[in-house]
One Martini backbone bead per residue (centre of mass of N, CA, C, O) as a GRO file, in nm:
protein
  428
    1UNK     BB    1   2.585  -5.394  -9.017
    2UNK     BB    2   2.267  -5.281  -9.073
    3UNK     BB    3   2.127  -5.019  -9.179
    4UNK     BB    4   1.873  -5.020  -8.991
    5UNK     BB    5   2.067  -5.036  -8.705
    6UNK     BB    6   2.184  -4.758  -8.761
    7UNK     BB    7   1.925  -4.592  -8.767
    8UNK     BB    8   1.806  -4.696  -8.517
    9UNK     BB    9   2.043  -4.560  -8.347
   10UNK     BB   10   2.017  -4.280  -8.465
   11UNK     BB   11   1.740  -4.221  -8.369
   12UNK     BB   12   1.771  -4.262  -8.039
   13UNK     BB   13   1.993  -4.027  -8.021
   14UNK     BB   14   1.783  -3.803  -8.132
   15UNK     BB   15   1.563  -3.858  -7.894
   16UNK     BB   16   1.786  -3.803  -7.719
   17UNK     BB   17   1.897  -3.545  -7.448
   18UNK     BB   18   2.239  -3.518  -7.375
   19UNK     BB   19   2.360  -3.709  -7.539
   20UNK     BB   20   2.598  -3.946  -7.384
   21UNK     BB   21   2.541  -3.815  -7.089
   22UNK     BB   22   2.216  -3.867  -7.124
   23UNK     BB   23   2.235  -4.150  -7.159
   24UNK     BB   24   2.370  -4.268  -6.955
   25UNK     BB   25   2.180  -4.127  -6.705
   26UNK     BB   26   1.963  -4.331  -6.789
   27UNK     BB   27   2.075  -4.602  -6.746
   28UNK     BB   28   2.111  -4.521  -6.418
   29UNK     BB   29   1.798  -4.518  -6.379
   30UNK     BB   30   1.738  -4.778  -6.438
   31UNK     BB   31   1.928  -4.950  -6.212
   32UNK     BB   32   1.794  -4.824  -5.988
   33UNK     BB   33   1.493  -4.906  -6.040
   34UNK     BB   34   1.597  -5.204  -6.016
   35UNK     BB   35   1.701  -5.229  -5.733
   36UNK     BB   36   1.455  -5.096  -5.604
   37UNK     BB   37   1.262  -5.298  -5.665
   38UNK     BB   38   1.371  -5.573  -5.522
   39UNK     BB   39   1.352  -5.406  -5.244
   40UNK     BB   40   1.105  -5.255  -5.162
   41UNK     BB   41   0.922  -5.431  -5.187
   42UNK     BB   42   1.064  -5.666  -4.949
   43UNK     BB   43   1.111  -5.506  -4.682
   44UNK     BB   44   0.958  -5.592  -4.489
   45UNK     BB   45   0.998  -5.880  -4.512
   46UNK     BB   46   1.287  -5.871  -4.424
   47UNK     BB   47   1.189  -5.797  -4.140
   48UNK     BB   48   0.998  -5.998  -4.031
   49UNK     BB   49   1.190  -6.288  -4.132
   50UNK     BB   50   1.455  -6.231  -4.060
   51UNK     BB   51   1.479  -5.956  -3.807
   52UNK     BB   52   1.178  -6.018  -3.660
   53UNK     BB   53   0.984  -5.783  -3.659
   54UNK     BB   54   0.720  -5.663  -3.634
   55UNK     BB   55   0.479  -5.409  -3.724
   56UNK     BB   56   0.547  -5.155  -3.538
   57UNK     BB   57   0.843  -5.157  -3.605
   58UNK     BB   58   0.838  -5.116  -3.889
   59UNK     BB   59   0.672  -4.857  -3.884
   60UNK     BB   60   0.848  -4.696  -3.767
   61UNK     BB   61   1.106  -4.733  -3.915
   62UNK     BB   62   0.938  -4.619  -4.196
   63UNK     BB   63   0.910  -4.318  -4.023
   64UNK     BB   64   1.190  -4.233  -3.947
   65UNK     BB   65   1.307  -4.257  -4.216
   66UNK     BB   66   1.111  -4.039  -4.381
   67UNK     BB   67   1.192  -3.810  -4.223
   68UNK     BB   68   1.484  -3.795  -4.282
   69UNK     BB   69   1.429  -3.764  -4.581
   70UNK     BB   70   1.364  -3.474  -4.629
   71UNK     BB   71   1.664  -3.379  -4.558
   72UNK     BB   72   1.778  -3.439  -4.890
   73UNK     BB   73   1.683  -3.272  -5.069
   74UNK     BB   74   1.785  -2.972  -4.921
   75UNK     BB   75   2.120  -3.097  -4.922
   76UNK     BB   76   2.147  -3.139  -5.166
   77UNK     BB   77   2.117  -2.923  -5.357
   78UNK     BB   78   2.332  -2.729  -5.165
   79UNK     BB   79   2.588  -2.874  -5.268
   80UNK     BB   80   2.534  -2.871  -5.608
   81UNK     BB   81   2.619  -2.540  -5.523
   82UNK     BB   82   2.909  -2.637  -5.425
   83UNK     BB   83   2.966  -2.884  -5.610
   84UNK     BB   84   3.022  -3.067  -5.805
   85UNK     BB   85   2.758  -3.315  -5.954
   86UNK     BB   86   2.895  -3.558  -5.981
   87UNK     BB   87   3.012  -3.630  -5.695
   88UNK     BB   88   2.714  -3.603  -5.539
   89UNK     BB   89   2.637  -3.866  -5.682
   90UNK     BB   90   2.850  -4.061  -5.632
   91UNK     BB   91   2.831  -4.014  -5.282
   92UNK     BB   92   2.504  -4.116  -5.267
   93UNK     BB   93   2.575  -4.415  -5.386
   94UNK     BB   94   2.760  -4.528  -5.202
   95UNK     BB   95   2.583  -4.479  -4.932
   96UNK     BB   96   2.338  -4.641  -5.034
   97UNK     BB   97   2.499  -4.885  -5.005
   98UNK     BB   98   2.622  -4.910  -4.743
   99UNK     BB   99   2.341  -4.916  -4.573
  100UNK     BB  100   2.230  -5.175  -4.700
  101UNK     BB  101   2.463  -5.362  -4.620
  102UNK     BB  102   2.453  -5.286  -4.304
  103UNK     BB  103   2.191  -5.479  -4.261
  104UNK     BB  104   2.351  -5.729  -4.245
  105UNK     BB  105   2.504  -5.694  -3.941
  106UNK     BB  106   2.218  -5.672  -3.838
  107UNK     BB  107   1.914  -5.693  -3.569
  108UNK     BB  108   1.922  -5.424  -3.430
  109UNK     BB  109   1.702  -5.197  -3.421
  110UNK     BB  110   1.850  -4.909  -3.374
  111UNK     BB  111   2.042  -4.970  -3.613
  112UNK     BB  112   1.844  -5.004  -3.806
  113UNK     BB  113   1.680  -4.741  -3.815
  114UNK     BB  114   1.990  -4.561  -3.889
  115UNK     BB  115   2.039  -4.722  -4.140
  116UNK     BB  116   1.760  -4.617  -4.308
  117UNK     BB  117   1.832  -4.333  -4.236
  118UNK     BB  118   2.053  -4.288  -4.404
  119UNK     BB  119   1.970  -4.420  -4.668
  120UNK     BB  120   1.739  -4.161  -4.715
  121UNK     BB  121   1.904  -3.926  -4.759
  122UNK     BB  122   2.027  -4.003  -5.059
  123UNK     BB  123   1.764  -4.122  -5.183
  124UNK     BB  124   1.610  -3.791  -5.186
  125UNK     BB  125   1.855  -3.664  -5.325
  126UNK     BB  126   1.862  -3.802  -5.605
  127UNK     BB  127   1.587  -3.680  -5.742
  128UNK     BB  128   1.756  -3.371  -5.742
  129UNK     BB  129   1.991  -3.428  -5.901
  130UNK     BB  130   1.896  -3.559  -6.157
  131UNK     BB  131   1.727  -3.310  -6.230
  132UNK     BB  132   1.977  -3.124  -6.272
  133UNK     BB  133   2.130  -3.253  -6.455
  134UNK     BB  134   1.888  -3.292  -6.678
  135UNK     BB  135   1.888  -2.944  -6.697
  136UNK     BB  136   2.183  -2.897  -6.804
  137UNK     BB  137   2.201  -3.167  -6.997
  138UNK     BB  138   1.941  -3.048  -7.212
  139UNK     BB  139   1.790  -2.786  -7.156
  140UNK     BB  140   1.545  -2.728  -7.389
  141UNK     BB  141   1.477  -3.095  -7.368
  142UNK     BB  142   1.371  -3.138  -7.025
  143UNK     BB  143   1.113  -3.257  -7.084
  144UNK     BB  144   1.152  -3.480  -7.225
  145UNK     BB  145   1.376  -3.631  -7.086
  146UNK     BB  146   1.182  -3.688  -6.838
  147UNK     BB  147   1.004  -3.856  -6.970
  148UNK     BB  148   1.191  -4.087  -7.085
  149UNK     BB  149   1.291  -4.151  -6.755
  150UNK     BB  150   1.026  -4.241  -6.666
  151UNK     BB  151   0.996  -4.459  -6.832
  152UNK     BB  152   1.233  -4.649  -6.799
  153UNK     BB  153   1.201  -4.637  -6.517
  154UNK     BB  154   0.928  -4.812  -6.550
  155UNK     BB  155   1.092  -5.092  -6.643
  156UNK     BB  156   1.297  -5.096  -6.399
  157UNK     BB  157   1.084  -5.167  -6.231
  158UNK     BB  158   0.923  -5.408  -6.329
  159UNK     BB  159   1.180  -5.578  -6.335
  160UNK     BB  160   1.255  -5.576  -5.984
  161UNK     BB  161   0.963  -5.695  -5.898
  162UNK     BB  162   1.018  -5.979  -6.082
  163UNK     BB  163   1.229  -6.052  -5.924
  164UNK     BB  164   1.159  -6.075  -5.659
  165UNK     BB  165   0.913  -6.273  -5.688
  166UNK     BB  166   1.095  -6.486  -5.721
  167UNK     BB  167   1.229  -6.436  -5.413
  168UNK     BB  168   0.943  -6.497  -5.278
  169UNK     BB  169   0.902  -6.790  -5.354
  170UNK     BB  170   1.117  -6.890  -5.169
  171UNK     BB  171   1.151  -6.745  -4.872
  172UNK     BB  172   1.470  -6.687  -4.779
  173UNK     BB  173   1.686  -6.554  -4.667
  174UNK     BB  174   1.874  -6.561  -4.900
  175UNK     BB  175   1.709  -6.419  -5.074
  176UNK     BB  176   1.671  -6.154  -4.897
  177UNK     BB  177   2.026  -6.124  -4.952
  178UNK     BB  178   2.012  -6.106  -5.222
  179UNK     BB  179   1.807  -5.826  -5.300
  180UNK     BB  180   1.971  -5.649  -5.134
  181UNK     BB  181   2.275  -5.685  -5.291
  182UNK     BB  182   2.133  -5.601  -5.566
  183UNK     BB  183   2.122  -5.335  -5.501
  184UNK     BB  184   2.372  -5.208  -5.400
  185UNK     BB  185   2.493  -5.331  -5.691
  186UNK     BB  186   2.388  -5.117  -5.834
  187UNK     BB  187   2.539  -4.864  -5.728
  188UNK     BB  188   2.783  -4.925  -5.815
  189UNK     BB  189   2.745  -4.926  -6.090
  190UNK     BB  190   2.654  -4.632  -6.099
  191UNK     BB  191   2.905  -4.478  -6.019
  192UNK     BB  192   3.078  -4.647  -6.236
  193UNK     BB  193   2.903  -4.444  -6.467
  194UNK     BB  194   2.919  -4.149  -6.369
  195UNK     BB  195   3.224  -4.120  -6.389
  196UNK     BB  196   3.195  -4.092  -6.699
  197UNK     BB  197   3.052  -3.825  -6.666
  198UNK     BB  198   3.019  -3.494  -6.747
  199UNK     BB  199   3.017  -3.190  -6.601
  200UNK     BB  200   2.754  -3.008  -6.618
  201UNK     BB  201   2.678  -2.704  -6.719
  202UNK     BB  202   2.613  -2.402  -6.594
  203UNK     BB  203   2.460  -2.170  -6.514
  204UNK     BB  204   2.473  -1.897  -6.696
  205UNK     BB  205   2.584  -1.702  -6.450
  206UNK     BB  206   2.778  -1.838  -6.370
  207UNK     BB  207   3.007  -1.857  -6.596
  208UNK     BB  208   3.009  -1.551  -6.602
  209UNK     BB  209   3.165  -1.555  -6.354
  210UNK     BB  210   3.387  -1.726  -6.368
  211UNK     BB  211   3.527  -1.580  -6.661
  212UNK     BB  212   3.554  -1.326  -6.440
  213UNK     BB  213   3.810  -1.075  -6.335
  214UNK     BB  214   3.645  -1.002  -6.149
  215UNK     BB  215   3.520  -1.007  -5.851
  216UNK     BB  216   3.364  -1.157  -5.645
  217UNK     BB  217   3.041  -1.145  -5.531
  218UNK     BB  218   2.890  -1.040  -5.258
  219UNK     BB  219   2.621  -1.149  -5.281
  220UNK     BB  220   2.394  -1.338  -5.174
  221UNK     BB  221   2.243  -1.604  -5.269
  222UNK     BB  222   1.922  -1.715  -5.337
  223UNK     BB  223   1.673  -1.810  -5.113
  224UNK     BB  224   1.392  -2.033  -5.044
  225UNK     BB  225   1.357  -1.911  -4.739
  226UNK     BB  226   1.262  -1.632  -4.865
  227UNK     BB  227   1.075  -1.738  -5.027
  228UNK     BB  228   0.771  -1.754  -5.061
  229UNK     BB  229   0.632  -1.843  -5.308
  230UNK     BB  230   0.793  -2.124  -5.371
  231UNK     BB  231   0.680  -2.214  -5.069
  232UNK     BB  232   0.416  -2.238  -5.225
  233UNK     BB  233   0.441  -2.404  -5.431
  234UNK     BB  234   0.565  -2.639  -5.266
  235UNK     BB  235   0.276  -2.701  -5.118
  236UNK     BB  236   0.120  -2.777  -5.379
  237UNK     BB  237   0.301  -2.997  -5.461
  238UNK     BB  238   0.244  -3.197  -5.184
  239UNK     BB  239  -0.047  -3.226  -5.266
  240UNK     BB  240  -0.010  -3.321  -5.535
  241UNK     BB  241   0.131  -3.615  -5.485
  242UNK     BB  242  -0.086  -3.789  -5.368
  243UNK     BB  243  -0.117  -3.989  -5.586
  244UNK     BB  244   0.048  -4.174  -5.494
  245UNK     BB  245  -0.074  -4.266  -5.272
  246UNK     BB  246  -0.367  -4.375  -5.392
  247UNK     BB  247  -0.251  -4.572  -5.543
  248UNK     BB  248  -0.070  -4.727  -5.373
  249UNK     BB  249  -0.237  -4.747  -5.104
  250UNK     BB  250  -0.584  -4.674  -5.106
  251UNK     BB  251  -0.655  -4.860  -5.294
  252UNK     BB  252  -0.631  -5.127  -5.201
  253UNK     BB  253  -0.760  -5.056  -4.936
  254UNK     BB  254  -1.066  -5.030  -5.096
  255UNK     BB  255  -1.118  -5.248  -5.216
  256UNK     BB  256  -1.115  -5.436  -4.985
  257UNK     BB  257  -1.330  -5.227  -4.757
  258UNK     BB  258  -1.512  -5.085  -4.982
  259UNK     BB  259  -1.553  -5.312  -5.194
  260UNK     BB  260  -1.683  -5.574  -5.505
  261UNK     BB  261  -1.365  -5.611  -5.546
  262UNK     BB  262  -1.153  -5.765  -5.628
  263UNK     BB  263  -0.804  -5.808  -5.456
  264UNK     BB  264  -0.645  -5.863  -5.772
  265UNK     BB  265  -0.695  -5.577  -5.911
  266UNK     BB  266  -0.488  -5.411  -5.782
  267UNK     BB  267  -0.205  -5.500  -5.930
  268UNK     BB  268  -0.328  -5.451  -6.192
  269UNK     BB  269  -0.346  -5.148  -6.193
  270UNK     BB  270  -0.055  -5.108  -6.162
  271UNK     BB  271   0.014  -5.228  -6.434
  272UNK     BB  272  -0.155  -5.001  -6.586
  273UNK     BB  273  -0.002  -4.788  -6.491
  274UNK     BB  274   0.292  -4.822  -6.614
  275UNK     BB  275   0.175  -4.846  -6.915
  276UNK     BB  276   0.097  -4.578  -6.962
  277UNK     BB  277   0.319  -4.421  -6.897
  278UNK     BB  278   0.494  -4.554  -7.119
  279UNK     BB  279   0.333  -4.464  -7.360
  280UNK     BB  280   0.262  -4.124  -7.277
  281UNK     BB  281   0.464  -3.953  -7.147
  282UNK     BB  282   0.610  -3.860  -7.392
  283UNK     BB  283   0.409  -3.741  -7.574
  284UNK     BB  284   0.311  -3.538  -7.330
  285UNK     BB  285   0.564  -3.352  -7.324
  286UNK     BB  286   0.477  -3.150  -7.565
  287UNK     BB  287   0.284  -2.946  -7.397
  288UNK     BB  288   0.545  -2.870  -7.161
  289UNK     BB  289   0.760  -2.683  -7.349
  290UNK     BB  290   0.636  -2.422  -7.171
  291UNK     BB  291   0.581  -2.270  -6.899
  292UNK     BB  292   0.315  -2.210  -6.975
  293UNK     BB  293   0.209  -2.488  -7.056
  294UNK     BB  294   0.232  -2.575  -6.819
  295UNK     BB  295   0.058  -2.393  -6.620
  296UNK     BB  296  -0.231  -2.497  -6.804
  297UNK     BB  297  -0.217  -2.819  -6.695
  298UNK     BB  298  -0.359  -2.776  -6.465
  299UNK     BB  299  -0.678  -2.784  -6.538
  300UNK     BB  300  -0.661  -3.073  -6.631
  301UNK     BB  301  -0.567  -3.190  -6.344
  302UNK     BB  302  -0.825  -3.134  -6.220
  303UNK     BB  303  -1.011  -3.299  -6.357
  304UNK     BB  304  -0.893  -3.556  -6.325
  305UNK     BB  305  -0.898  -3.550  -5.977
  306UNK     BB  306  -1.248  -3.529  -5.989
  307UNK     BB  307  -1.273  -3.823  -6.117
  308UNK     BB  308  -1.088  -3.996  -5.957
  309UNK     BB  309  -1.225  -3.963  -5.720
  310UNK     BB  310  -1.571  -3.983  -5.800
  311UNK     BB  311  -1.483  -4.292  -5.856
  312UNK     BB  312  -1.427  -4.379  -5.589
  313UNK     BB  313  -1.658  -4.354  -5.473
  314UNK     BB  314  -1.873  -4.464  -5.664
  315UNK     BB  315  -1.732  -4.802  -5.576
  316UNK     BB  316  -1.910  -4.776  -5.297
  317UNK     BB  317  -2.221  -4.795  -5.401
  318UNK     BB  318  -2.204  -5.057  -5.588
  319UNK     BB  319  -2.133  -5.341  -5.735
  320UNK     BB  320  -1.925  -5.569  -5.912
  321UNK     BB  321  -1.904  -5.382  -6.160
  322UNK     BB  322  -1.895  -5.077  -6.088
  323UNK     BB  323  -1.652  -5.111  -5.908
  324UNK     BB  324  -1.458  -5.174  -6.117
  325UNK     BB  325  -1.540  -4.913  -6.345
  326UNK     BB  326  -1.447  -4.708  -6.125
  327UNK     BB  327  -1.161  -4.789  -6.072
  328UNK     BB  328  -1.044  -4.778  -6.328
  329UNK     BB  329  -1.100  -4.488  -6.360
  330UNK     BB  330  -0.957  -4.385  -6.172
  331UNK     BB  331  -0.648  -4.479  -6.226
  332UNK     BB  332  -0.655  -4.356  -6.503
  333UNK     BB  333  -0.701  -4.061  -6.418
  334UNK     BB  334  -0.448  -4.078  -6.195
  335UNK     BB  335  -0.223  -4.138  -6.394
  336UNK     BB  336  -0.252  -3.862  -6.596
  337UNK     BB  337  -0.237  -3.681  -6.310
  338UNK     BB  338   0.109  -3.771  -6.299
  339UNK     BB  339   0.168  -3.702  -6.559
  340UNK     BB  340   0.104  -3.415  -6.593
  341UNK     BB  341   0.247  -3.314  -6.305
  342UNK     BB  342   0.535  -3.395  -6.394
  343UNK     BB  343   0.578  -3.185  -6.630
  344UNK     BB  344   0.479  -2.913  -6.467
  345UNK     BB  345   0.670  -2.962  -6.231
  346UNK     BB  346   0.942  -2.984  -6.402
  347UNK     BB  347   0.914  -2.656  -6.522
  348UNK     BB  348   0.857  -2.482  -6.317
  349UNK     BB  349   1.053  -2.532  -6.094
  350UNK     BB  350   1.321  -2.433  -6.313
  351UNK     BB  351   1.178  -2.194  -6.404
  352UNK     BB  352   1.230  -2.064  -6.058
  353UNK     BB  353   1.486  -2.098  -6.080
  354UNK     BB  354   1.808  -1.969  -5.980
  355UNK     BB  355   2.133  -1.981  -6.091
  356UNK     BB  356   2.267  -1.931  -5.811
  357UNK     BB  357   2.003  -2.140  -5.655
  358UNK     BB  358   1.920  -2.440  -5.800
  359UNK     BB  359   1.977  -2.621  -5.610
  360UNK     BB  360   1.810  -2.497  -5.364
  361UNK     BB  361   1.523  -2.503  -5.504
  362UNK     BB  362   1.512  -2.826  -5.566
  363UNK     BB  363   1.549  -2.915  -5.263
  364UNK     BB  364   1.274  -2.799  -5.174
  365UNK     BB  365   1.123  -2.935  -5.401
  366UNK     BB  366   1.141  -3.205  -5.278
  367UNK     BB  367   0.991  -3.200  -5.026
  368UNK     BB  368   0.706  -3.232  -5.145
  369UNK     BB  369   0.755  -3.560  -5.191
  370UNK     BB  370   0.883  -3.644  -4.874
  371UNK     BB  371   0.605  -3.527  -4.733
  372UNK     BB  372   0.418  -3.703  -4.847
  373UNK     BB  373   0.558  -4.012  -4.773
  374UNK     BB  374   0.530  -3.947  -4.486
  375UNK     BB  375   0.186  -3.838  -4.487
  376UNK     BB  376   0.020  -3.995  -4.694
  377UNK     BB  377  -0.068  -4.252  -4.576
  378UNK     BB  378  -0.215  -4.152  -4.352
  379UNK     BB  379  -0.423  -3.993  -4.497
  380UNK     BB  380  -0.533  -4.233  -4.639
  381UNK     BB  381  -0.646  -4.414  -4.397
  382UNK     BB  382  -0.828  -4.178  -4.348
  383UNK     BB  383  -0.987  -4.181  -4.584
  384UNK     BB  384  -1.097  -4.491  -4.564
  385UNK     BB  385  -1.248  -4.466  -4.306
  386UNK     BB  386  -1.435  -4.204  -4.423
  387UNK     BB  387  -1.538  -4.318  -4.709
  388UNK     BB  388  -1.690  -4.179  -4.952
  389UNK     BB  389  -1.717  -3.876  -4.888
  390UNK     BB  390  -1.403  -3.810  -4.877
  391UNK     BB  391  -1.313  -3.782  -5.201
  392UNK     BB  392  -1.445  -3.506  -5.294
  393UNK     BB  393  -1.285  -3.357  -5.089
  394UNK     BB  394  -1.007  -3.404  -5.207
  395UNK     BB  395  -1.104  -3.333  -5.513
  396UNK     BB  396  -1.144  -3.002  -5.405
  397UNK     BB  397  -0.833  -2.979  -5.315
  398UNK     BB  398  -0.700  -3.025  -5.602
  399UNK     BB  399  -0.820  -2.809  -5.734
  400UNK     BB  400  -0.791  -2.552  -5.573
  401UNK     BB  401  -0.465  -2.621  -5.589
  402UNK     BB  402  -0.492  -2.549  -5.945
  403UNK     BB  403  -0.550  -2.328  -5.909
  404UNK     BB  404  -0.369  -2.131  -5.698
  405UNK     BB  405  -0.099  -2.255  -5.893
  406UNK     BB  406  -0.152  -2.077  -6.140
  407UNK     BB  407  -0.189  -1.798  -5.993
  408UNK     BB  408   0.110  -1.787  -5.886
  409UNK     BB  409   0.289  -1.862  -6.187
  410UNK     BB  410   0.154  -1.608  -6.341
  411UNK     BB  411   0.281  -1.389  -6.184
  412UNK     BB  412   0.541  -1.480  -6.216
  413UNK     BB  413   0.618  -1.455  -6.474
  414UNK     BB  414   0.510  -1.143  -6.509
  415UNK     BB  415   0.646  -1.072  -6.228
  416UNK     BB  416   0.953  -0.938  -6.091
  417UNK     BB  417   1.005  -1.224  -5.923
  418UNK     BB  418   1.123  -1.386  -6.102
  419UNK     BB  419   1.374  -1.574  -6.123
  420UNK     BB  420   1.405  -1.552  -6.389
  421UNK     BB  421   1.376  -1.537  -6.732
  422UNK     BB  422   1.184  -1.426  -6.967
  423UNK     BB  423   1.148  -1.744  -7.087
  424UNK     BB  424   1.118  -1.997  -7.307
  425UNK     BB  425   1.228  -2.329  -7.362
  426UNK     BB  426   1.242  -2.289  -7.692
  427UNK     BB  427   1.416  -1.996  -7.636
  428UNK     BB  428   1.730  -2.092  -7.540
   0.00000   0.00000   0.00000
């Protein structure tokens, strides 16, 4: 082995936080994505043409699902406060296999949609789960790893896409049996993996009860249904989470019904989010260093939010030239507020929970992007069809809400309610 080789291995190592189990536990996220990718592009399609379903059936469908992934995410939460956290990752990976692989068993539409919506549980669950684990294996280096972990998950939807892609363009049952079972054994192998992760060190309260030979405290853990503002923060990041919908869902719609670029932009678009991700993540992640840093970022999210909305609009107003200039800027300004509001809300979130209820307080703020999946195309639809002016009331609501998210957070930090200990990551 080259001296070269193994310095940049030794580099790799360096720039990853939390050790051989923290690189683990990168490569089961990328090979989620992977399998992820594969299975999401094309379930539609396998519900059409394989299982025979309509539209509406399937729409119903992946609304019932959705609807039941909300409760998936404080479940798993809940769990992580109770069960060792590794074995309930490696129990939500088996069940998202479980279920997926029931779908081969049954064309019965209620069964379908049971089978969809079990599957729904664990799959909301796991993103709560990775990101507990990702805080604890990480430390003080929480906000970097969440970088590294989006860039990789990243690479390994792209990889699961274009795989898909081979897969409809033969278009038989067997193609959309493979992707199905591709992804499935994903799930295994990902279990197979998490075996050999080691059990993330708790919250330092709880070490210290473990600890003590003292009798264990009568007092209830703290919970985020009775914390106002943290449900307050939550409410606030389902508004930030739409971002998601105006990508995936209102863009292509927007492109199509309102402006006159062709409809071939809309995937490029998409190929070009991914691409910014993988690129400025990780530097970007300097930023939110520690809580206040992150709080700040709040500022430029809105003004990005106020460019992507008002750039959306302005492509239904101009020509072929200008609606293609308004898209891209959208596009653009829309993907750096995905990255800088997932590194905010990555940090705040973790330091506003509390030692005793960390994994209750991240399955609750879970919910923020659960409730987003399920409401969000439609609130997008209803966008598309309200035409430019739209657009603007949009960017003027997610601004409004990232003043009061900033007041909100400001306010924990300085004032005795904080879940936490005043500390910045920088300083653990």
């Amino acid at each position: 082995m080259s001296r070269t080789t193994r310095s940049t291995r030794t580099a790799f190592k360096d720039r990853v936080p939390g050790g051989p189990d923290g690189r683990r536990m990168l490569l089961i996220g990328f090979i989620d994505k992977c399998g992820t990718g594969l299975w999401a592009t094309a379930m539609a399609l396998y519900f059409t043409y394989v299982t025979g379903l309509g539209l509406g059936q399937i729409g119903l469908l992946i609304a019932v699902s959705g609807a039941a992934g909300i409760a998936g995410a404080p479940l798993g939460g809940r769990l992580a406060d109770r069960f060792p956290l590794v074995r309930v990752i490696i129990c939500t990976q088996l069940l998202r296999a479980a279920a997926l692989l029931a779908l081969l068993t049954t064309d019965d539409y209620p069964l379908l949609v049971l089978f969809s919506a079990i599957g729904a549980l664990p799959d909301r669950a796991t993103n709560v789960l990775t990101k507990l684990y990702a805080a604890r294996i990480a430390g003080p280096d929480r906000v970097r790893y969440q970088a590294i972990n989006r860039t990789t998950s990243n690479f390994g939807w792209t990889l699961g896409g274009l795989g898909a892609a081979a897969a409809l363009a033969v278009g038989t049952s067997t193609a959309f049996h493979l992707l199905l079972i591709g992804d499935a054994l994903s799930y295994l192998v990902m279990a197979a993996l998490t075996l050999r992760c080691a059990e993330p060190p708790a919250p330092a309260s709880s070490r210290i009860a473990a600890a003590s030979t003292d009798p264990a405290p009568t007092t209830k853990p703290s919970s985020p249904w009775r914390d106002r503002g943290f449900l307050a923060f939550t409410a606030g990041e389902s508004v930030f989470f739409l971002h998601d919908s105006v990508l995936q869902v209102a863009l292509p719609l927007w492109i199509v019904h309102a402006t006159d670029a062709p409809a071939g932009l809309a995937p490029l678009l998409m190929v070009a989010n991914s691409a910014l991700v993988v690129v400025f993540q990780v530097p970007l992640a300097r930023f939110g260093s520690s809580t206040e840093a992150a709080r700040r970022l709040l500022t430029p999210l809105a003004v990005l939010f106020a460019v992507g909305t008002l750039a959306l609009a302005v492509s239904a107003l101009g020509g072929r030239t200008v609606s293609i200039a308004a898209l891209i800027t959208a596009a653009v300004a829309l993907t750096f507020a995905e990255m800088i509001h997932t590194i905010a809300s990555w940090e705040i979130s973790v330091a506003l929970a509390p030692d005793d209820a960390q994994g209750a307080y991240l399955g609750v703020h879970g919910l923020a992007q659960s409730t987003q999946r399920f409401a969000g195309p439609l609130l997008m639809t209803g966008l598309v069809s309200a035409g430019p002016f739209g657009w603007p009331v949009l960017g003027a609501a997610l601004a409004a809400t990232c003043a009061a998210q900033s007041r909100l957070v400001r306010r924990r930090l300085t004032g005795p309610s904080l879940s936490v200990a005043k500390v910045t990551v920088s300083e653990h």
